[in-house]
PDB file of C-alpha atoms in Angstrom:
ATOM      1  CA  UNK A   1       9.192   9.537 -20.446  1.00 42.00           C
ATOM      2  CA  UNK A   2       8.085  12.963 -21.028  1.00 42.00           C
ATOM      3  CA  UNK A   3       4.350  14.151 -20.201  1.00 43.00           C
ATOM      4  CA  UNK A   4       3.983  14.885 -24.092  1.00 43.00           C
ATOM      5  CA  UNK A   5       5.031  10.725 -24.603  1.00 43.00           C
ATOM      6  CA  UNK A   6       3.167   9.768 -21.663  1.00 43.00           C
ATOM      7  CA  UNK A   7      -0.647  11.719 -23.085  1.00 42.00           C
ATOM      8  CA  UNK A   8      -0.030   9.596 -25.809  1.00 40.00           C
ATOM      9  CA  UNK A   9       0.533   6.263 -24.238  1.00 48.00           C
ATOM     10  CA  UNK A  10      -2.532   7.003 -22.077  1.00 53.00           C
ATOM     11  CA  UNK A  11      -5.099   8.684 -23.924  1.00 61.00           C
ATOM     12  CA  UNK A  12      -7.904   8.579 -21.471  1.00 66.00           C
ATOM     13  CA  UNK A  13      -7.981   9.410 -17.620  1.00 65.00           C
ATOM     14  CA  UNK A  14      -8.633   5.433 -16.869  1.00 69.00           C
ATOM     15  CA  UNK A  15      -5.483   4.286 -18.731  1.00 69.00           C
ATOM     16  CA  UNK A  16      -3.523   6.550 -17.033  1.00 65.00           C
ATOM     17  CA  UNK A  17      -4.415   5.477 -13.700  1.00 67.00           C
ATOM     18  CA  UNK A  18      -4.874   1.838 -14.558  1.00 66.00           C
ATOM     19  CA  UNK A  19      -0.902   2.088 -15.509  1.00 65.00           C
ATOM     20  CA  UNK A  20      -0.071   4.199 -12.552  1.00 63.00           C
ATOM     21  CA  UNK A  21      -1.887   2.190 -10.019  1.00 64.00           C
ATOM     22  CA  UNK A  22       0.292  -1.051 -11.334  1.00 61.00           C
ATOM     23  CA  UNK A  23       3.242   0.716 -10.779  1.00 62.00           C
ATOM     24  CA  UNK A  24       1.919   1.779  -7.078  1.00 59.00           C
ATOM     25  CA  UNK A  25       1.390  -1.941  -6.057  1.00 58.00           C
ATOM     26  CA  UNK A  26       4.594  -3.198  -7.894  1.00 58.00           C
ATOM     27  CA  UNK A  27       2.979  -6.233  -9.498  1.00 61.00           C
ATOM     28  CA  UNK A  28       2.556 -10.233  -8.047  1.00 65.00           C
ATOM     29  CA  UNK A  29       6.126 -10.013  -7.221  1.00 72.00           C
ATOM     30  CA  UNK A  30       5.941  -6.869  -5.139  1.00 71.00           C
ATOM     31  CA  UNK A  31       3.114  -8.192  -2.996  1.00 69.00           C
ATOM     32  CA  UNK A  32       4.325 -11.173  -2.374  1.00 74.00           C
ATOM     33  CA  UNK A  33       7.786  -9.660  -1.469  1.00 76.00           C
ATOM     34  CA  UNK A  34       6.102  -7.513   1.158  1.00 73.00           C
ATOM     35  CA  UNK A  35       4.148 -10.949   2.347  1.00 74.00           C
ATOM     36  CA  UNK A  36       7.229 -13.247   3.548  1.00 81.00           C
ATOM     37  CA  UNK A  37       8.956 -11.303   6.162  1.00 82.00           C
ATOM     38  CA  UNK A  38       5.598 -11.097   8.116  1.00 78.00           C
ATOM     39  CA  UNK A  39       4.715 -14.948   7.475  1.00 81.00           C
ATOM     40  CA  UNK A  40       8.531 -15.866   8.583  1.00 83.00           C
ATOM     41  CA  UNK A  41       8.087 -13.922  11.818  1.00 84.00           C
ATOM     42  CA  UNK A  42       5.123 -15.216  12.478  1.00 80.00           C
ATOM     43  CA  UNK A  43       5.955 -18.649  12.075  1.00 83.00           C
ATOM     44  CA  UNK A  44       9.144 -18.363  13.965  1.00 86.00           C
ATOM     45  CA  UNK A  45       7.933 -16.450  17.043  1.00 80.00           C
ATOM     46  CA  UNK A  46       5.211 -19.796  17.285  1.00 79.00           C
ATOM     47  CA  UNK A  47       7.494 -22.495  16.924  1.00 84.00           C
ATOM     48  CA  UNK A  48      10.289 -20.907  18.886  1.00 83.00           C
ATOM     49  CA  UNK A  49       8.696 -17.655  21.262  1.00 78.00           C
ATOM     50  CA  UNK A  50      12.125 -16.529  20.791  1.00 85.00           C
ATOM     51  CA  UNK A  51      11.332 -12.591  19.853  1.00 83.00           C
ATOM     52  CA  UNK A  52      15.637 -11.955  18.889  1.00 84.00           C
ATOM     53  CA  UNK A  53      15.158 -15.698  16.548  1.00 88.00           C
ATOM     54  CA  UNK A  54      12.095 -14.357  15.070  1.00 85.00           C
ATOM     55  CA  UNK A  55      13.395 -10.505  14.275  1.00 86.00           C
ATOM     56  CA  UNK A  56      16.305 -11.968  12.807  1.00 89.00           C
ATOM     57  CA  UNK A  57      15.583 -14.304  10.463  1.00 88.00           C
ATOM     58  CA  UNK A  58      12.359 -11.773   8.794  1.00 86.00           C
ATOM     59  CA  UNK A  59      14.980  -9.599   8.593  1.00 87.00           C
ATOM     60  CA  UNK A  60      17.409 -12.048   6.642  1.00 89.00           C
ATOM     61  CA  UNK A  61      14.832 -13.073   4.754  1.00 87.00           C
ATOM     62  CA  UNK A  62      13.823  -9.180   3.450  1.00 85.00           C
ATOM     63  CA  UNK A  63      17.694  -8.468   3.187  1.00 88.00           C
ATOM     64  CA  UNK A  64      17.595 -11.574   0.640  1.00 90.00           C
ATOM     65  CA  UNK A  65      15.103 -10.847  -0.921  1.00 86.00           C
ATOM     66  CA  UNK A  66      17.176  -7.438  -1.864  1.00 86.00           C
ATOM     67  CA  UNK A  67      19.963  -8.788  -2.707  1.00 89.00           C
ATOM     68  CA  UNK A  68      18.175 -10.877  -5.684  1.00 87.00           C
ATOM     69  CA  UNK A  69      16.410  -7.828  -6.768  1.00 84.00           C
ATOM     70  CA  UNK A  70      19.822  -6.221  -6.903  1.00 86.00           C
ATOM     71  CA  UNK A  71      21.416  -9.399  -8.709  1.00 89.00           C
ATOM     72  CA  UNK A  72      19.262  -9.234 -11.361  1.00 84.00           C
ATOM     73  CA  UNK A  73      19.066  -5.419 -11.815  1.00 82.00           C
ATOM     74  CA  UNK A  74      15.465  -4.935 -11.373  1.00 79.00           C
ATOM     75  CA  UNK A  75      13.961  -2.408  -8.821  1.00 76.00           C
ATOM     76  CA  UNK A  76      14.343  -2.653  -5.691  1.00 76.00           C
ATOM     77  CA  UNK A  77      11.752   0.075  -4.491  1.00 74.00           C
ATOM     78  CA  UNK A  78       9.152  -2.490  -2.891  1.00 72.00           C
ATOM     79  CA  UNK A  79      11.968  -4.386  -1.280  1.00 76.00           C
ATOM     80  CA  UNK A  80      12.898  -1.401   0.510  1.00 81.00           C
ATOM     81  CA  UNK A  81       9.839   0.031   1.707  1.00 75.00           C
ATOM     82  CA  UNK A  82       8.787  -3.314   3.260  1.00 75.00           C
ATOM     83  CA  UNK A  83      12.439  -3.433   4.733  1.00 80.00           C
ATOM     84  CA  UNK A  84      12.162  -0.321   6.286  1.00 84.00           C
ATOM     85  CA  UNK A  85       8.435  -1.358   7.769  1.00 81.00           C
ATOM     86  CA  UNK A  86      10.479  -4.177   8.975  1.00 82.00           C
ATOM     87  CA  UNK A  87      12.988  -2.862  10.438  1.00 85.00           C
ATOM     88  CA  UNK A  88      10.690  -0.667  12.395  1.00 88.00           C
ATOM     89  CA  UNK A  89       8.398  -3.026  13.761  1.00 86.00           C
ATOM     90  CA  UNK A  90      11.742  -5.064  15.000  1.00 85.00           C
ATOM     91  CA  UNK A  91      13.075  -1.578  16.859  1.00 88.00           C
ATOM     92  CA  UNK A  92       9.707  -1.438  18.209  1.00 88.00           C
ATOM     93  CA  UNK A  93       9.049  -5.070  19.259  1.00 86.00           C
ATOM     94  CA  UNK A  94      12.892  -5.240  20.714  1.00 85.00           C
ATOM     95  CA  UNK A  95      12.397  -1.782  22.828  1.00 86.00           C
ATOM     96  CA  UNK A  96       9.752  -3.779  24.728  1.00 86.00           C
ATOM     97  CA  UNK A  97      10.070  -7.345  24.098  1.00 86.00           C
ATOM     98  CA  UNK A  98       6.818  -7.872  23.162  1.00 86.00           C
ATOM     99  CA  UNK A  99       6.684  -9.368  19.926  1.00 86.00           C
ATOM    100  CA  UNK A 100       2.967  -8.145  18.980  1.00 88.00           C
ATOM    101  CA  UNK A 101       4.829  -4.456  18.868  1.00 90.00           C
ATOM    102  CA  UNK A 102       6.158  -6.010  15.995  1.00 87.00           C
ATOM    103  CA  UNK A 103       2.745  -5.540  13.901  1.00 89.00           C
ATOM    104  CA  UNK A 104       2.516  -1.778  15.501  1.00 91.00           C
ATOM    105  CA  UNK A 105       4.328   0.631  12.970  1.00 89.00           C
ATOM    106  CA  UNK A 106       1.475  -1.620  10.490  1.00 89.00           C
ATOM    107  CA  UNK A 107      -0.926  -0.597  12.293  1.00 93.00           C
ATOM    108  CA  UNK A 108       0.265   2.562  12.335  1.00 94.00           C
ATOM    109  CA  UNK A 109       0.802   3.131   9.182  1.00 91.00           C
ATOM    110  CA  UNK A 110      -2.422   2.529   7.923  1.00 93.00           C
ATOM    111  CA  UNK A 111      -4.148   4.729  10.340  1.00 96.00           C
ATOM    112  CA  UNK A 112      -2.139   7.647   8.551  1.00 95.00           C
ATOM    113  CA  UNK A 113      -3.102   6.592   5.010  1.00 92.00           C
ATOM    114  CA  UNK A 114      -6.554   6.293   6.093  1.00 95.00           C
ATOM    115  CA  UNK A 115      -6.963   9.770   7.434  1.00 96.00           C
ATOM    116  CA  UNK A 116      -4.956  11.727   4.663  1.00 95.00           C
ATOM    117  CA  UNK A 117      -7.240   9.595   2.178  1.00 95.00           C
ATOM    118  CA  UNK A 118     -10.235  10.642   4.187  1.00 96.00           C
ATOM    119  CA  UNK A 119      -9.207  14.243   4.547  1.00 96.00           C
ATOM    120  CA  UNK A 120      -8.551  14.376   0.838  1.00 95.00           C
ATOM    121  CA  UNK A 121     -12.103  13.278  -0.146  1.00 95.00           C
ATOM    122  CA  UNK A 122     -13.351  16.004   2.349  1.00 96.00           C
ATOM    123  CA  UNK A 123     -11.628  18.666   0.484  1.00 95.00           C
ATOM    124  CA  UNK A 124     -12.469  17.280  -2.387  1.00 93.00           C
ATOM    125  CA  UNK A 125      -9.025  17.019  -3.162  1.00 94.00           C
ATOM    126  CA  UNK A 126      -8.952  13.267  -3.610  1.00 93.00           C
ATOM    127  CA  UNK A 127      -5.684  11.347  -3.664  1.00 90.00           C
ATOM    128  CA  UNK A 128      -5.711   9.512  -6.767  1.00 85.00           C
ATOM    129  CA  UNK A 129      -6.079  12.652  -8.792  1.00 86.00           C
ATOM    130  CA  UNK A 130      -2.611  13.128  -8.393  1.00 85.00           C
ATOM    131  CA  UNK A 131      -2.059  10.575 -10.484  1.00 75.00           C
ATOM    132  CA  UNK A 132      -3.497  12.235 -13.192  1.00 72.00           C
ATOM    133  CA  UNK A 133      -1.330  14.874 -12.644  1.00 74.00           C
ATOM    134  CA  UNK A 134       1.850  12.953 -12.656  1.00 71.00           C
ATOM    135  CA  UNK A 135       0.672  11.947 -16.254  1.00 65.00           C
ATOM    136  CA  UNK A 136      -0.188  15.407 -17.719  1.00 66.00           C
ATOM    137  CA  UNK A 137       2.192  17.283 -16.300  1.00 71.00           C
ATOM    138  CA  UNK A 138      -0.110  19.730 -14.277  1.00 74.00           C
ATOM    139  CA  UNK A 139      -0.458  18.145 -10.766  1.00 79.00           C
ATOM    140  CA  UNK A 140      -3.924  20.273 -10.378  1.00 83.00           C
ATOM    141  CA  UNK A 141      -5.565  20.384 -13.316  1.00 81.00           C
ATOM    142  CA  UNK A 142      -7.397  17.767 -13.121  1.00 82.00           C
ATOM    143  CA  UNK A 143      -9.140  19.481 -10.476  1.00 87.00           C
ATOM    144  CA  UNK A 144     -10.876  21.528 -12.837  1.00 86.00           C
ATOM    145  CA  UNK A 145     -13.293  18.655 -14.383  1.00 82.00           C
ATOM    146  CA  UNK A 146     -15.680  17.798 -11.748  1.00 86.00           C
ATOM    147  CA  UNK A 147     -16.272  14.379 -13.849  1.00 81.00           C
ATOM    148  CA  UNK A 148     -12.314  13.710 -12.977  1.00 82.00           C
ATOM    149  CA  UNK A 149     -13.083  14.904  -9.712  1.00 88.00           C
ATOM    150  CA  UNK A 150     -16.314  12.025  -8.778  1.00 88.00           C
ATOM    151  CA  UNK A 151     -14.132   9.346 -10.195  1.00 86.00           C
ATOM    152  CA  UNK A 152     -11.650   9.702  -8.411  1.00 88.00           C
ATOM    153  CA  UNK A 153     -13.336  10.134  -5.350  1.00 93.00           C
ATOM    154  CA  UNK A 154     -14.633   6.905  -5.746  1.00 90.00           C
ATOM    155  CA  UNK A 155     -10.870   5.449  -6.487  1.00 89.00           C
ATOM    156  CA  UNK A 156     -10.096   6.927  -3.045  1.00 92.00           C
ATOM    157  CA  UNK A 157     -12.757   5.468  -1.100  1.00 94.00           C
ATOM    158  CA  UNK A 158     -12.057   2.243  -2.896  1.00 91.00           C
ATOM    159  CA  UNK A 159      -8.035   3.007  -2.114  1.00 88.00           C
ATOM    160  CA  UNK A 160      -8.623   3.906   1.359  1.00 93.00           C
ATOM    161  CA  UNK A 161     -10.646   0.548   2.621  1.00 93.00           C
ATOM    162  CA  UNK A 162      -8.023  -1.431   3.153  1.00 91.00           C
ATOM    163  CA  UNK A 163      -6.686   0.899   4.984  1.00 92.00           C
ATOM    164  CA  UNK A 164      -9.423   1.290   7.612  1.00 94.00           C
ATOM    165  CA  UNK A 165     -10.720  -2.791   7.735  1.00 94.00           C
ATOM    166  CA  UNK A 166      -6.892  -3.228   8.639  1.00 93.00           C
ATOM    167  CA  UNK A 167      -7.086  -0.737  11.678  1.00 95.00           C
ATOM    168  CA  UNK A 168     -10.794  -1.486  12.795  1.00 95.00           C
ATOM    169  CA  UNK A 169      -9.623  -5.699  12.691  1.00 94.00           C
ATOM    170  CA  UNK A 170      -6.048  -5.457  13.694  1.00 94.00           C
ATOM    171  CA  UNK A 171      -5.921  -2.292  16.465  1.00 93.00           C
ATOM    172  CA  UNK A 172      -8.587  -4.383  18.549  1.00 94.00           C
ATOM    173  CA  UNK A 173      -6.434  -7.280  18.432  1.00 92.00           C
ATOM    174  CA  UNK A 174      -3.311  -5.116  19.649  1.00 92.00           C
ATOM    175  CA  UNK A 175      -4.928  -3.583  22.106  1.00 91.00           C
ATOM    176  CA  UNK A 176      -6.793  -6.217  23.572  1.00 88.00           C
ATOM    177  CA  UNK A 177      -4.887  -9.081  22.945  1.00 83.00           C
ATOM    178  CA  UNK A 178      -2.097 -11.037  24.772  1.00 77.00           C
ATOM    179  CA  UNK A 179       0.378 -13.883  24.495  1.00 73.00           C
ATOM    180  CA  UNK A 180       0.946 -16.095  21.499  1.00 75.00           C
ATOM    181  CA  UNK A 181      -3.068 -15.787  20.669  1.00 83.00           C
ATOM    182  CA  UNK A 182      -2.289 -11.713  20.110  1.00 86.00           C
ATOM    183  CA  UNK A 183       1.068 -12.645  18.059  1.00 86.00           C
ATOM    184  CA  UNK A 184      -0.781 -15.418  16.011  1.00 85.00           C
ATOM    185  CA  UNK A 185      -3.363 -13.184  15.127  1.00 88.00           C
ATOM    186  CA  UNK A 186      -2.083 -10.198  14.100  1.00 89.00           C
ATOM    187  CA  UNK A 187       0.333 -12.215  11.921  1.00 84.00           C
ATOM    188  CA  UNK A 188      -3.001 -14.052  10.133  1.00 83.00           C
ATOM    189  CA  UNK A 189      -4.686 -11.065   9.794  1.00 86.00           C
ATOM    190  CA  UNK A 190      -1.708  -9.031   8.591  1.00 82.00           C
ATOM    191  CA  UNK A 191      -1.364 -11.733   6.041  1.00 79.00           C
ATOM    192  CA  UNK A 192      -4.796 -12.196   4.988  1.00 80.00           C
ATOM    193  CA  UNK A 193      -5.606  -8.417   5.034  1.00 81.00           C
ATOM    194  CA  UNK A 194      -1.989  -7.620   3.329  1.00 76.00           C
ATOM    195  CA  UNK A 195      -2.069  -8.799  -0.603  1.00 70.00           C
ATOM    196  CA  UNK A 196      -5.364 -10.273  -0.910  1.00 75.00           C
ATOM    197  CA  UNK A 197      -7.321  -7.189   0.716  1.00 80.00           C
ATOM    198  CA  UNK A 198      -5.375  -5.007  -1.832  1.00 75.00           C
ATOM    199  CA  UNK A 199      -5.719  -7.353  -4.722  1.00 74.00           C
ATOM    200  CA  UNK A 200      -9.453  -7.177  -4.076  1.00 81.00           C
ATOM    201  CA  UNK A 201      -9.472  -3.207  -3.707  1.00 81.00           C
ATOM    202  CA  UNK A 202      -7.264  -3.038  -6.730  1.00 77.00           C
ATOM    203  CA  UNK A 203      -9.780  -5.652  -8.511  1.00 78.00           C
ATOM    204  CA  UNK A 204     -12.706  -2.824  -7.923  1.00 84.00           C
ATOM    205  CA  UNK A 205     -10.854  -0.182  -8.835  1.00 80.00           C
ATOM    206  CA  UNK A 206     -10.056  -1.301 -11.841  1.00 77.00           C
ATOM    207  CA  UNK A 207     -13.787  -2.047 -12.538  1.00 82.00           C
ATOM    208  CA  UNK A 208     -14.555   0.970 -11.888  1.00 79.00           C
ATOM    209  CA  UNK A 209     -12.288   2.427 -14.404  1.00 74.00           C
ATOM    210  CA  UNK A 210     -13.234  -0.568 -17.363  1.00 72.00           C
ATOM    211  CA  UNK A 211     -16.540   1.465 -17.059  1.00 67.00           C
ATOM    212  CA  UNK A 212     -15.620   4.832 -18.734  1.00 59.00           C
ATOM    213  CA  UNK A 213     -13.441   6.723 -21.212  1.00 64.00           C
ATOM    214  CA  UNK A 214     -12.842  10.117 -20.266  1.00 63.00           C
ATOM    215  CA  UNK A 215     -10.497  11.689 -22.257  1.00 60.00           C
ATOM    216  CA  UNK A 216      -7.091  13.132 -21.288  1.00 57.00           C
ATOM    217  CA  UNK A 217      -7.340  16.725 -21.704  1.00 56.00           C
ATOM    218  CA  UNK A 218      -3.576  18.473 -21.759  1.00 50.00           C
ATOM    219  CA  UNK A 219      -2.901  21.546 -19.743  1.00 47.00           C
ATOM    220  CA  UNK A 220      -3.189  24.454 -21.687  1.00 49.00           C
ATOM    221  CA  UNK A 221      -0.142  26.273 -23.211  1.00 45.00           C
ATOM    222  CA  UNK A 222       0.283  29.508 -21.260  1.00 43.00           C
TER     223      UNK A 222
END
C-alpha cells in the first residue's frame, strides 16, 4: 500500500498506530503461537527432567506450528521469530545442561528492548513514533509536533513495561534460583508475563489512543 493509500486509511495519528500496533503483536493467534513452545517445555522438563526430551519436543511443536502457517498460506513472521527465540534458548540450555538457560535469551531479550525503549524516551526520540513514520512516509516528521511527540512517549512507557516487570520478576528467579523450583518458575512466569502482560499493555495503549484525534499531517512536498 502506498503512503498516499495508507494517509487515507488512517486519517488520524491514533488510527495509524492502533493498526500498526495489531500488526506488531500479530493478533490472538500470534500470541498464542509464541505461548506453546514455552508451556510444552515446561511441562516436559517436570514430568520427565529430561533437558534433550524437553528441547525436542518445544521445538517440534514450533516447527508444527510452521508448517500449518505455511499450509494454509498465511504469514509465518510470528512463527519464526518465536522459533528462532527457541532455538536459542535450546543452544543455550544444551551448552550447559541446565534447563533454566533455556528462559535466558528471554530474559535477555527483554533487557535490550527495555533499554533502547528507555533511551528513546530520553532523547525524546520515542519508539512508537516510528510508526507514524512508516505510515506517512517521512520516518521523522513526526518529530516535529511536540503533541505527536508526548503521546507517544506515553505509548513507549506503556510499550516498554512489560519489558522491565519481565526482567525485575524473572532475572531474580534465574539468578537465584535452582532445580526444578527455578525451571517451574520461570516457565509460569514466562507464561503469565508472556500474552497476558502484553494484552494488558496493549489494552492501555489503546486507551490511551481512544482518547484523542490528532490529525495526520503529510510531509510536505519539497
Amino acid at each position: 500500500m502506498s503512503a498516499e493509500a495508507q494517509e487515507v486509511a488512517h486519517d488520524t495519528v491514533e488510527a495509524a498506530v492502533r493498526a500498526q500496533l495489531a500488526k506488531a503483536f500479530g493478533g490472538v493467534r500470534g500470541i498464542i503461537e509464541a505461548a506453546v513452545p514455552t508451556i510444552a517445555f515446561t511441562v516436559c522438563w517436570l514430568v520427565t527432567e529430561e533437558l534433550k526430551t524437553s528441547l525436542i519436543v518445544s521445538i517440534a511443536l514450533a516447527v508444527l506450528l510452521l508448517v500449518a502457517r505455511v499450509v494454509q498460506r498465511s504469514t509465518p513472521q510470528f512463527v519464526i521469530n518465536s522459533l528462532i527465540g527457541i532455538a536459542i534458548g535450546a543452544f543455550f540450555a544444551s551448552r550447559t545442561g541446565d534447563a533454566k538457560d533455556y528462559f535466558l535469551p528471554g530474559i535477555l531479550w527483554n533487557a535490550g528492548y527495555m533499554v533502547g525503549m528507555l533511551v528513546s524516551i530520553v532523547a525524546r526520540w520515542p519508539v512508537v513514533g516510528f510508526l507514524i513514520g512508516s505510515v506517512t512516509g517521512d520516518p521523522t516528521a513526526w518529530h516535529k509536533d511536540p503533541g505527536i511527540v508526548r503521546l507517544c512517549t506515553r505509548l513507549t512507557w506503556l510499550l516498554m513495561l512489560p519489558c522491565a516487570v519481565r526482567v525485575a520478576v524473572q532475572g531474580p528467579v534465574y539468578l537465584f534460583g535452582g532445580g526444578d523450583e527455578a525451571v517451574a518458575a520461570l516457565g509460569l512466569a514466562k507464561i503469565i508475563m508472556g500474552w497476558p502482560l502484553q494484552v494488558a499493555a496493549l489494552a492501555a495503549m489503546l486507551w490511551v489512543l481512544g482518547r484523542g484525534r490528532t490529525p495526520i499531517k503529510p510531509p510536505a512536498a519539497a
